[in-house]
Coordinates of C-alpha atoms and ligand atoms in Angstrom, one line a residue:
P111 CA 19.8 -12.9 5.5
G112 CA 19.9 -9.9 3.2
V113 CA 16.0 -9.8 3.3
T114 CA 16.1 -7.8 6.5
E115 CA 17.9 -5.2 4.5
G116 CA 15.3 -5.3 1.8
Q117 CA 12.5 -5.1 4.4
M118 CA 14.5 -2.1 6.1
Q119 CA 14.4 -0.4 2.8
Y120 CA 10.6 -1.0 2.5
Q121 CA 10.0 0.6 5.9
G122 CA 12.5 3.1 5.7
T123 CA 10.8 6.1 4.2
P124 CA 10.9 9.1 6.3
S125 CA 7.7 9.9 8.1
T126 CA 5.8 12.9 7.0
V127 CA 4.5 13.6 10.3
P128 CA 5.8 17.1 11.9
P129 CA 7.7 17.4 15.3
G130 CA 5.9 17.7 18.5
Q131 CA 6.7 19.7 21.8
M132 CA 9.7 18.7 23.9
I133 CA 8.7 16.8 27.0
T134 CA 11.2 16.1 30.0
T135 CA 10.4 12.8 31.5
P136 CA 11.4 12.0 35.2
G137 CA 14.1 9.2 35.5
A138 CA 15.4 10.2 32.0
P139 CA 19.0 11.7 31.4
D140 CA 19.5 15.2 30.7
I141 CA 19.1 16.4 27.0
S142 CA 19.2 19.9 25.5
E143 CA 16.5 21.5 23.4
A144 CA 18.9 21.3 20.4
E145 CA 19.8 17.4 21.0
F146 CA 16.1 16.7 21.6
A147 CA 14.9 18.5 18.3
Q148 CA 17.7 16.7 16.3
S149 CA 16.9 13.2 17.8
Q150 CA 13.3 13.8 17.1
Q151 CA 14.0 14.6 13.4
I152 CA 16.4 11.5 13.1
Y153 CA 13.6 9.3 14.8
F154 CA 11.1 10.3 12.1
E155 CA 13.4 9.9 9.3
R156 CA 14.9 6.5 10.2
C157 CA 12.9 4.9 13.2
A158 CA 9.2 5.7 12.9
G159 CA 8.4 3.3 10.2
C160 CA 9.3 0.3 12.1
H161 CA 8.7 1.5 15.9
G162 CA 5.8 3.8 15.2
V163 CA 5.5 7.7 15.8
L164 CA 4.6 7.0 19.4
R165 CA 7.1 4.3 19.7
Q166 CA 4.6 1.7 20.8
G167 CA 6.2 -0.8 18.4
A168 CA 5.3 -2.6 15.2
T169 CA 7.9 -4.5 13.1
G170 CA 10.3 -3.0 15.6
K171 CA 10.2 -3.2 19.4
P172 CA 8.5 -0.7 21.7
L173 CA 10.6 2.1 23.0
T174 CA 8.5 3.7 25.6
P175 CA 10.4 5.4 28.6
E176 CA 9.6 2.5 31.1
I177 CA 11.3 0.1 28.8
T178 CA 14.2 2.4 27.5
Q179 CA 15.0 3.7 31.0
E180 CA 15.6 0.3 32.3
K181 CA 18.0 -0.5 29.5
G182 CA 20.1 2.7 30.0
T183 CA 22.0 4.9 28.0
A184 CA 25.1 2.5 27.3
Y185 CA 22.8 -0.4 26.2
L186 CA 20.7 1.7 23.9
E187 CA 24.1 3.4 22.4
A188 CA 25.3 -0.2 21.7
L189 CA 22.2 -1.2 20.0
I190 CA 21.7 1.7 18.0
N191 CA 25.6 1.5 16.8
Y192 CA 25.9 -2.1 16.1
G193 CA 22.2 -3.3 15.5
S194 CA 20.8 -6.7 16.4
P195 CA 20.2 -10.0 14.6
A196 CA 16.6 -9.2 15.0
G197 CA 16.7 -6.9 12.3
M198 CA 17.7 -3.6 14.0
P199 CA 20.1 -1.7 11.5
N200 CA 23.8 -0.9 12.6
W201 CA 23.2 3.0 12.4
G202 CA 26.8 3.8 13.8
S203 CA 29.2 1.1 12.4
S204 CA 27.6 1.6 8.9
G205 CA 28.7 5.3 9.3
E206 CA 25.0 6.7 9.1
L207 CA 24.8 8.4 12.5
S208 CA 27.9 9.7 14.3
M209 CA 28.6 8.7 17.8
D210 CA 27.3 12.0 19.3
E211 CA 24.0 11.4 17.4
I212 CA 23.7 8.2 18.7
N213 CA 24.3 9.3 22.3
A214 CA 21.7 12.0 22.1
M215 CA 19.2 9.5 20.5
A216 CA 19.8 7.0 23.5
R217 CA 19.1 9.6 26.0
F218 CA 16.0 11.0 23.7
L219 CA 14.6 7.6 23.9
Q220 CA 14.5 7.7 27.6
H221 CA 11.9 10.6 27.5
E222 CA 8.1 10.4 26.5
P223 CA 7.6 10.7 23.0
P224 CA 6.3 13.9 21.9
A225 CA 2.7 13.5 20.5
P226 CA 2.5 15.0 17.1
P227 CA -0.6 17.4 16.3
E228 CA -4.1 15.9 15.6
F229 CA -6.0 16.6 12.5
G230 CA -9.6 16.9 12.7
M231 CA -12.4 18.9 10.8
P232 CA -11.1 22.4 11.0
E233 CA -7.6 21.3 9.8
M234 CA -9.0 19.4 6.8
M235 CA -11.4 22.1 5.9
E236 CA -8.5 24.6 5.7
T237 CA -6.8 22.1 3.1
W238 CA -10.0 21.2 1.2
N239 CA -9.9 22.9 -2.3
L240 CA -12.6 22.4 -4.8
I241 CA -11.0 23.3 -7.9
V242 CA -13.8 22.6 -10.4
P243 CA -17.2 22.3 -9.2
V244 CA -19.0 19.4 -10.3
E245 CA -21.6 21.5 -12.5
D246 CA -18.5 23.0 -14.5
R247 CA -17.2 19.6 -15.4
P248 CA -18.0 17.8 -18.6
T249 CA -20.9 15.4 -19.0
E250 CA -19.1 13.1 -21.3
P251 CA -15.7 12.4 -22.2
Q252 CA -14.0 15.2 -24.2
S253 CA -11.1 13.3 -25.8
E254 CA -11.0 10.5 -28.3
R255 CA -8.8 8.5 -26.0
N256 CA -10.1 5.3 -24.5
I257 CA -10.0 6.1 -20.7
N258 CA -10.7 2.6 -19.7
N259 CA -7.2 1.6 -20.8
F260 CA -5.4 4.5 -19.0
F261 CA -2.8 3.9 -16.5
A262 CA -2.5 5.9 -13.4
V263 CA 1.4 5.7 -12.8
T264 CA 3.1 7.0 -9.4
L265 CA 6.1 9.0 -10.1
R266 CA 6.9 8.6 -6.5
D267 CA 10.0 11.0 -5.7
A268 CA 8.6 13.7 -8.1
G269 CA 5.3 13.8 -6.4
Q270 CA 3.4 13.2 -9.4
V271 CA 1.2 10.8 -11.1
A272 CA 1.4 10.2 -15.0
L273 CA -1.9 9.3 -16.8
I274 CA -0.6 7.2 -19.7
D275 CA -2.9 6.0 -22.5
G276 CA -2.3 2.4 -22.6
D277 CA -3.5 2.1 -26.2
N278 CA -0.7 4.0 -27.8
Y279 CA 1.6 4.8 -24.7
E280 CA 1.2 8.4 -24.9
I281 CA 1.3 10.5 -21.8
A282 CA -2.1 12.1 -21.4
A283 CA -1.1 14.1 -18.5
I284 CA 1.0 14.5 -15.5
I285 CA -0.5 15.5 -12.4
E286 CA 1.1 17.5 -9.3
T287 CA 0.0 15.3 -6.3
G288 CA 1.0 14.8 -2.8
Y289 CA 4.4 13.8 -1.5
A290 CA 5.5 10.4 -2.8
V291 CA 1.9 9.2 -3.7
H292 CA 1.4 5.6 -2.6
I293 CA -1.5 4.3 -4.5
S294 CA -4.2 5.4 -7.1
R295 CA -7.7 4.0 -7.2
T296 CA -10.7 4.6 -9.4
S297 CA -14.1 5.6 -9.0
S298 CA -16.8 2.8 -9.7
T299 CA -17.5 4.5 -13.2
G300 CA -13.8 4.8 -14.0
R301 CA -14.2 8.6 -14.7
Y302 CA -12.5 9.7 -11.5
I303 CA -8.9 8.8 -10.0
Y304 CA -8.1 9.2 -6.3
T305 CA -4.4 9.6 -5.4
I306 CA -3.0 9.6 -1.9
G307 CA 0.3 10.9 -0.7
R308 CA 2.2 9.8 2.1
D309 CA 1.7 13.1 3.5
G310 CA -2.2 12.4 3.5
K311 CA -3.0 14.5 0.4
I312 CA -5.7 13.5 -1.9
D313 CA -6.0 14.6 -5.4
L314 CA -9.1 13.8 -7.5
I315 CA -8.6 13.6 -11.2
D316 CA -11.2 13.9 -13.7
L317 CA -10.7 11.8 -16.9
Y318 CA -13.6 13.3 -18.9
F319 CA -11.8 16.4 -19.6
E320 CA -9.8 16.8 -22.7
T321 CA -6.7 16.6 -20.7
P322 CA -7.2 14.7 -17.4
T323 CA -7.7 17.5 -14.9
K324 CA -7.4 18.0 -11.1
V325 CA -10.8 18.9 -9.7
A326 CA -10.5 18.7 -6.0
E327 CA -7.8 18.1 -3.3
I328 CA -7.8 17.8 0.5
K329 CA -5.4 16.6 3.3
I330 CA -7.0 14.2 5.6
G331 CA -4.1 13.7 7.9
L332 CA -0.4 14.1 8.3
E333 CA 0.8 10.7 7.1
A334 CA -1.4 8.2 5.2
R335 CA -1.4 5.2 2.6
S336 CA -4.9 4.3 1.3
V337 CA -8.0 5.6 -0.5
E338 CA -11.0 4.0 -2.0
S339 CA -14.2 4.9 -3.7
S340 CA -17.9 3.4 -3.2
K341 CA -18.6 0.6 -5.6
Y342 CA -22.0 -0.8 -4.4
P343 CA -24.8 -0.4 -6.9
G344 CA -26.7 2.9 -6.3
Y345 CA -23.6 4.5 -4.7
E346 CA -21.4 4.8 -7.9
D347 CA -18.9 7.7 -7.3
E348 CA -20.7 8.7 -4.4
I349 CA -18.4 8.5 -1.3
A350 CA -14.8 8.3 -1.0
I351 CA -12.6 7.2 2.0
A352 CA -9.1 7.5 3.1
G353 CA -7.1 6.0 5.9
A354 CA -4.4 7.8 7.9
Y355 CA -1.3 6.5 9.6
W356 CA -1.2 9.8 11.7
P357 CA -3.6 10.5 13.3
P358 CA -4.9 7.0 13.4
Q359 CA -8.4 7.6 11.5
Y360 CA -10.4 7.3 8.5
V361 CA -12.3 9.9 6.7
L362 CA -15.5 9.4 4.7
M363 CA -15.9 12.2 1.9
D364 CA -18.1 13.2 -0.9
G365 CA -16.8 11.2 -3.8
L366 CA -17.2 14.0 -6.4
T367 CA -15.9 16.9 -4.2
L368 CA -13.8 15.5 -1.5
E369 CA -15.7 17.5 1.1
P370 CA -15.0 15.6 4.5
R371 CA -18.3 14.4 6.0
R372 CA -17.2 12.2 8.8
I373 CA -13.9 11.4 10.7
V374 CA -13.5 8.2 12.9
S375 CA -10.6 7.4 15.1
T376 CA -9.2 3.9 15.0
R377 CA -7.5 4.2 18.5
G378 CA -8.6 1.2 20.7
M379 CA -7.8 -2.1 21.9
T380 CA -5.6 -4.9 20.4
V381 CA -7.6 -8.0 19.3
D382 CA -5.5 -10.4 21.2
T383 CA -4.2 -9.1 24.5
Q384 CA -7.0 -6.5 24.5
E385 CA -4.5 -3.5 25.5
Y386 CA -4.9 -0.1 24.4
H387 CA -2.9 1.1 21.4
P388 CA -2.8 4.9 20.6
E389 CA -1.6 4.7 17.1
P390 CA -3.3 1.9 15.1
R391 CA -2.6 2.9 11.4
V392 CA -5.3 2.4 8.8
A393 CA -3.8 0.2 6.0
A394 CA -5.5 -1.3 2.9
I395 CA -9.0 -0.3 2.1
V396 CA -11.3 -2.0 -0.4
S397 CA -14.8 -1.3 -1.3
S398 CA -17.3 -4.1 -0.7
H399 CA -19.5 -5.6 -3.9
Q400 CA -21.8 -7.3 -1.3
H401 CA -22.9 -4.4 0.7
P402 CA -22.6 -0.5 0.6
E403 CA -19.6 -0.7 2.9
F404 CA -15.8 -0.1 2.9
I405 CA -13.5 -2.8 4.3
V406 CA -10.7 -1.1 6.4
N407 CA -7.7 -2.7 7.8
V408 CA -6.6 -1.4 11.1
K409 CA -3.0 -2.4 11.4
E410 CA -1.8 -2.4 15.1
T411 CA -5.1 -3.5 16.6
G412 CA -5.5 -6.4 14.2
Q413 CA -9.2 -5.3 13.4
I414 CA -11.0 -5.5 10.2
L415 CA -13.9 -2.7 10.1
L416 CA -16.8 -3.1 7.8
V417 CA -17.8 0.7 7.4
N418 CA -21.4 1.0 6.3
Y419 CA -21.7 4.3 4.1
S420 CA -25.5 4.2 3.5
D421 CA -26.2 6.6 6.5
L422 CA -23.2 8.7 7.6
E423 CA -25.0 10.2 10.4
H424 CA -25.7 7.0 12.0
L425 CA -22.6 5.1 11.0
Q426 CA -22.6 1.3 11.3
V427 CA -19.5 -0.3 11.7
T428 CA -18.9 -4.2 12.0
T429 CA -15.8 -5.0 13.8
I430 CA -13.9 -8.3 12.9
D431 CA -11.2 -9.4 15.0
A432 CA -8.4 -10.8 12.8
A433 CA -4.9 -10.7 13.9
R434 CA -2.2 -7.8 14.5
F435 CA -0.3 -6.0 11.7
L436 CA -2.9 -6.1 9.0
H437 CA -1.3 -4.7 5.8
D438 CA -2.4 -5.2 2.2
G439 CA -5.0 -7.5 0.3
G440 CA -7.5 -7.9 -2.3
W441 CA -10.6 -9.9 -3.7
D442 CA -10.9 -13.6 -4.4
R443 CA -12.2 -14.1 -7.8
S444 CA -15.9 -14.2 -7.0
Q445 CA -15.5 -11.0 -5.1
R446 CA -17.2 -12.3 -2.0
Y447 CA -14.1 -12.8 0.1
F448 CA -11.4 -10.2 0.9
M449 CA -8.1 -12.1 1.3
T450 CA -5.7 -9.9 3.7
A451 CA -2.3 -10.4 5.0
A452 CA -1.6 -9.8 8.8
N453 CA 2.1 -9.5 7.8
E454 CA 4.2 -9.6 11.0
S455 CA 1.5 -12.3 12.4
D456 CA 2.2 -14.6 9.4
R457 CA -1.3 -14.9 8.8
I458 CA -3.9 -14.5 5.9
A459 CA -7.2 -13.4 7.1
V460 CA -10.4 -14.1 5.0
V461 CA -13.4 -11.8 5.4
D462 CA -16.7 -12.9 4.0
A463 CA -18.1 -9.7 2.9
L464 CA -21.5 -10.9 2.4
D465 CA -22.1 -12.5 5.7
R466 CA -19.9 -9.9 7.4
E467 CA -17.7 -12.6 9.1
L468 CA -14.2 -13.8 9.5
E469 CA -14.1 -16.9 7.4
A470 CA -10.6 -18.1 8.2
L471 CA -7.2 -17.1 9.5
I472 CA -4.6 -19.3 7.7
P473 CA -1.0 -19.6 8.7
V474 CA 1.7 -18.8 6.0
E475 CA 5.2 -18.5 5.9
R476 CA 7.1 -15.5 7.2
I477 CA 5.8 -12.0 6.1
P478 CA 3.3 -12.7 3.2
H479 CA 2.9 -9.5 0.9
P480 CA 0.2 -10.0 -1.7
G481 CA -0.4 -6.4 -2.9
R482 CA -4.0 -7.3 -4.0
G483 CA -3.0 -10.7 -4.6
A484 CA -3.5 -13.1 -7.8
N485 CA -6.4 -15.2 -8.7
I486 CA -6.1 -18.5 -10.9
E487 CA -8.1 -21.4 -11.9
H488 CA -5.9 -24.2 -10.6
P489 CA -6.2 -27.5 -12.6
E490 CA -6.8 -29.4 -9.5
F491 CA -7.9 -27.1 -6.6
G492 CA -10.3 -24.8 -8.7
P493 CA -10.0 -21.1 -7.8
V494 CA -7.1 -20.2 -5.6
W495 CA -5.8 -16.8 -4.4
I496 CA -1.9 -16.2 -4.3
T497 CA 0.4 -14.2 -2.4
S498 CA 4.2 -14.1 -2.4
A499 CA 6.6 -13.0 0.8
L500 CA 8.9 -10.4 1.8
G501 CA 10.6 -12.9 4.1
N502 CA 11.3 -15.8 1.7
D503 CA 10.9 -17.3 -1.8
N504 CA 7.5 -18.9 -1.3
I505 CA 4.5 -18.3 -3.4
T506 CA 1.5 -19.3 -1.5
L507 CA -1.7 -20.7 -3.2
I508 CA -5.0 -20.6 -1.1
G509 CA -8.1 -22.3 -2.1
T510 CA -11.2 -20.0 -2.2
D511 CA -14.1 -22.1 -3.4
P512 CA -16.0 -23.5 -0.4
E513 CA -18.9 -24.3 -2.7
N514 CA -17.3 -26.7 -5.3
H515 CA -14.0 -27.4 -3.6
P516 CA -14.9 -27.5 0.0
D517 CA -11.7 -29.7 1.1
H518 CA -9.5 -27.1 -0.3
A519 CA -11.2 -24.0 0.7
W520 CA -8.9 -21.8 3.1
Q521 CA -6.3 -24.3 3.0
V522 CA -2.8 -23.7 1.6
V523 CA -2.9 -26.2 -1.3
D524 CA 0.4 -25.4 -2.7
V525 CA 3.6 -23.6 -2.2
L526 CA 5.7 -22.7 -5.1
E527 CA 9.5 -21.6 -5.1
G528 CA 10.0 -18.3 -6.6
Q529 CA 13.4 -16.5 -7.4
G530 CA 13.9 -15.5 -3.8
G531 CA 12.7 -13.2 -0.9
G532 CA 12.0 -9.4 -1.2
S533 CA 8.9 -10.1 -3.1
L534 CA 5.9 -7.4 -3.0
F535 CA 3.5 -8.1 -5.7
V536 CA 2.0 -10.9 -7.8
K537 CA -0.3 -10.7 -10.9
S538 CA -2.5 -12.7 -12.9
H539 CA -5.5 -12.0 -15.3
P540 CA -8.5 -14.1 -16.3
A541 CA -7.5 -14.1 -20.1
S542 CA -4.1 -15.3 -19.5
S543 CA -2.3 -18.3 -18.2
N544 CA 0.7 -16.4 -16.7
L545 CA 1.3 -15.9 -13.1
W546 CA 3.9 -13.0 -12.6
V547 CA 6.0 -12.6 -9.5
D548 CA 8.2 -9.6 -8.6
T549 CA 11.2 -9.5 -6.3
P550 CA 12.4 -5.8 -6.0
L551 CA 13.7 -6.1 -2.6
N552 CA 15.8 -9.0 -3.0
P553 CA 19.6 -8.0 -2.4
D554 CA 20.8 -9.8 -5.4
P555 CA 20.5 -7.3 -8.5
A556 CA 19.9 -10.3 -10.9
I557 CA 16.8 -11.1 -8.9
S558 CA 15.6 -7.6 -8.1
Q559 CA 15.9 -6.5 -11.6
S560 CA 14.1 -9.4 -13.2
I561 CA 10.6 -11.0 -13.1
A562 CA 9.5 -14.7 -12.6
V563 CA 6.6 -15.8 -14.7
F564 CA 4.8 -19.2 -14.3
D565 CA 2.6 -21.2 -16.5
I566 CA -0.6 -21.6 -14.5
N567 CA -1.4 -25.0 -16.4
N568 CA 2.0 -26.2 -15.5
L569 CA 3.2 -24.9 -12.3
E570 CA 5.4 -27.9 -11.5
A571 CA 7.5 -26.9 -14.2
G572 CA 8.8 -23.8 -12.3
Y573 CA 9.2 -20.4 -13.6
E574 CA 11.0 -18.6 -16.5
V575 CA 13.0 -15.4 -15.9
L576 CA 12.6 -12.4 -18.0
P577 CA 15.3 -9.7 -17.7
I578 CA 13.1 -6.7 -17.5
A579 CA 15.5 -4.2 -16.4
E580 CA 17.9 -5.2 -19.2
W581 CA 15.3 -4.7 -21.7
A582 CA 14.7 -1.2 -20.5
D583 CA 18.3 -0.2 -21.6
L584 CA 19.0 2.2 -19.0
G585 CA 22.2 3.8 -17.5
P586 CA 23.3 2.7 -14.0
G587 CA 21.0 2.5 -10.7
P588 CA 19.1 0.0 -8.7
K589 CA 16.6 -0.6 -11.3
R590 CA 14.2 -2.6 -9.2
V591 CA 11.5 -4.3 -11.1
V592 CA 8.1 -3.8 -9.3
Q593 CA 4.6 -4.2 -9.6
P594 CA 3.2 -5.9 -12.7
E595 CA -0.1 -4.5 -14.0
Y596 CA -2.2 -5.8 -17.1
N597 CA -4.0 -3.6 -19.8
E598 CA -7.6 -3.6 -20.3
A599 CA -7.4 -6.4 -22.9
G600 CA -5.2 -8.6 -20.6
D601 CA -2.6 -9.3 -23.4
E602 CA 0.1 -7.0 -22.1
V603 CA 1.8 -6.6 -18.7
W604 CA 3.4 -3.5 -17.4
F605 CA 6.4 -3.3 -15.2
S606 CA 8.1 -0.2 -13.4
V607 CA 11.9 -0.4 -13.5
W608 CA 12.3 1.7 -10.4
S609 CA 15.8 3.6 -10.0
G610 CA 17.0 6.5 -7.9
M611 CA 15.6 10.1 -8.1
E612 CA 18.6 11.1 -10.2
E613 CA 18.9 8.2 -12.3
E614 CA 16.9 6.8 -15.4
S615 CA 13.7 4.7 -14.8
A616 CA 11.4 3.3 -17.3
I617 CA 8.0 1.2 -17.7
V618 CA 8.6 -1.9 -19.9
V619 CA 5.7 -3.3 -21.6
V620 CA 5.7 -7.1 -22.2
D621 CA 3.5 -9.2 -24.5
D622 CA 1.7 -11.4 -22.3
R623 CA 1.4 -14.5 -24.8
T624 CA 4.8 -14.4 -26.2
R625 CA 6.6 -13.1 -22.9
T626 CA 8.7 -10.8 -25.2
L627 CA 9.6 -7.1 -25.1
K628 CA 6.7 -5.1 -26.7
H629 CA 7.6 -1.5 -25.7
V630 CA 9.7 0.7 -23.4
I631 CA 8.4 4.1 -22.0
K632 CA 10.9 6.4 -20.7
G633 CA 12.1 9.9 -20.8
D634 CA 13.0 12.8 -18.5
F635 CA 9.5 12.7 -16.8
M636 CA 9.7 9.0 -15.8
I637 CA 11.1 9.7 -12.3
T638 CA 10.9 6.7 -9.8
P639 CA 7.8 4.9 -11.3
T640 CA 6.4 2.5 -8.7
G641 CA 2.5 1.6 -8.8
K642 CA 0.5 1.4 -11.9
F643 CA -3.2 1.2 -11.9
N644 CA -5.1 0.3 -15.0
V645 CA -8.6 2.0 -15.0
N646 CA -10.5 -1.1 -16.2
N647 CA -9.0 -3.5 -13.9
T648 CA -8.9 -1.3 -10.8
V649 CA -12.7 -0.6 -11.4
H650 CA -13.6 -4.3 -11.9
E651 CA -11.0 -5.7 -9.7
V652 CA -9.1 -7.8 -12.4
Y653 CA -6.3 -9.4 -10.9
Ligands
DHE790 FE1 3.1 0.3 -0.1 C1 0.0 -0.7 -1.5 C2 1.8 0.8 3.1 C3 6.2 0.7 1.2 C4 4.3 0.6 -3.2 N1 1.3 0.1 0.7 C5 0.2 -0.4 0.1 C6 -1.1 -0.4 1.0 C7 -0.5 0.1 2.2 C8 0.9 0.4 1.9 C9 -1.4 0.2 3.7 C10 -2.4 -0.9 0.8 C11 -3.2 0.2 0.1 C12 -4.7 -0.1 -0.2 O1 -4.8 -1.4 -0.8 O2 -5.6 0.6 0.2 N2 3.9 0.7 1.7 C13 3.2 0.9 2.9 C14 3.9 1.2 4.1 O3 3.6 1.4 5.3 C15 5.4 0.9 3.5 C16 5.9 -0.5 4.2 C17 6.5 2.0 4.2 C18 6.2 3.3 3.7 O4 6.8 4.1 4.5 O5 5.3 3.6 2.8 C19 5.2 0.9 2.1 N3 5.0 0.6 -0.9 C20 6.2 0.8 -0.3 C21 7.2 0.9 -1.2 O6 8.4 1.0 -0.8 C22 6.6 0.8 -2.5 C23 7.2 -0.5 -3.1 C24 7.1 1.9 -3.5 C25 6.5 3.4 -2.7 O7 5.6 3.8 -3.4 O8 7.1 3.7 -1.8 C26 5.2 0.5 -2.1 N4 2.4 0.1 -1.9 C27 3.0 0.1 -3.1 C28 2.2 0.0 -4.2 C29 0.8 -0.5 -3.6 C30 0.9 -0.3 -2.3 C31 2.5 0.1 -5.7 C32 -0.4 -1.0 -4.3 C33 -0.4 -2.2 -4.9 C34 -1.5 -2.9 -5.6 O9 -1.2 -3.6 -6.7 O10 -2.8 -2.5 -5.2

């Protein structure tokens, strides 16, 4: 209990997809154009995250007309009003929607969902803007700063990314980006940062300028979450990829200019029941170190695609059937195995990037959520990869060394008890003996505003709790502590203290060895910080 609330908050960001044309469906009750438009807007703001733009269902149940017409208006009204134990929020009795809005929504749901617009090459070319051509860019770094220790910090609700110099905590630049930027990734040389907004906008930032500068931008869809750049030797900084939620597709681009080269739809059959899915969203993308390939998670069909970028005209894609609802993931420490969560399937899929095959599909506790995960050298089990969970306080350790620890490879070797559910991210560093576990979506503020840290050489001893939000010394607000990230040296950990848009937020820097407060970065510019990506650690996959 309570975790549902956190999960809801997690999936409740309004969709950026624009409305489609009204369709009247046989068998559905009457609805006026105004009611249809209003319901469609409410649907995109509150419902699409769980039920999908086309209402095919994901975390939430499918809501297509053959299902909803059978339930009828009175049933749907009651469900929207009071919610359900399965996790549907009580939109009416909580006061968020009026009875008129609920009645219109119950009728709207019995009509076909209007299909939002597609976004192909002509639309992309219209948004593509090469701000500084490659030949006008510096050939070497123009500032004295150590760009390897820069952090790209998402200022979510400001639609900005702050580039913070990790050596002295100074703000090197604040760049205007897409709406509610989700992640930043680096190019393989660390020179460029790619950011992706929820609205599908990519910004390419060049760190070689005296002040980091935006050199290109493009929109690759109407809603998106992931971006990555080629890392295989010989292809440094050459190709970029981004994945869209809507339309369901991924796009290969020139890494230096963002010129779109190839768009591939992900619509297709689900891995288990082999049924057509019209909206399989692209979730995490990582860059293989074993072949010139991107590894692309397709959420609703449950396929993991190995997209070979060595010949974009004859694109070779290896399709691996994993499990539905693929979300986030990262590398094991050898960088051969991609460990990824099929979150609503309660599975971790392991892809062998060298042999291009599914190595294992490991059952774990409810809703694993690793981010990129953590990697430690376990005293007994050798190299293990770690995930926490949204659904409970489990921290799951999985053996990743088939060579020297074959009995433990791809097995859950241990489950630690953390502070509680509502965890999103874990973090480790090869130079540290700490394992950090956040809990930003836990309903208890004492838990969501602090961090748990384990000693990897004495995991049985349990965790120590550090009051990160308290250390930030801010005014009122939710102050969720989210996403630990190390600096280049591995001797500091940075945490976002994420409050509301109008409230004070901060980044808290902790000394890794002593686990004490080292520095607080705050100020008017620090609006809703969430993800932080250290250049060195993102280039070399240090986690
Ligand atoms: Fe994320 C990673 C999608 C909500 C912060 N998030 C990802 C990835 C995906 C994703 C697919 C992996 C990208 C990759 O590796 O290529 N996130 C989604 C959603 O669909 C969801 C549930 C709802 C939404 O509407 O976006 C969602 N995410 C959130 C948040 O509420 C968070 C905490 C704050 C925010 O920005 O909205 C959030 N997501 C992050 C962060 C990462 C991330 C910081 C990267 C973690 C890392 O260490 O790599």
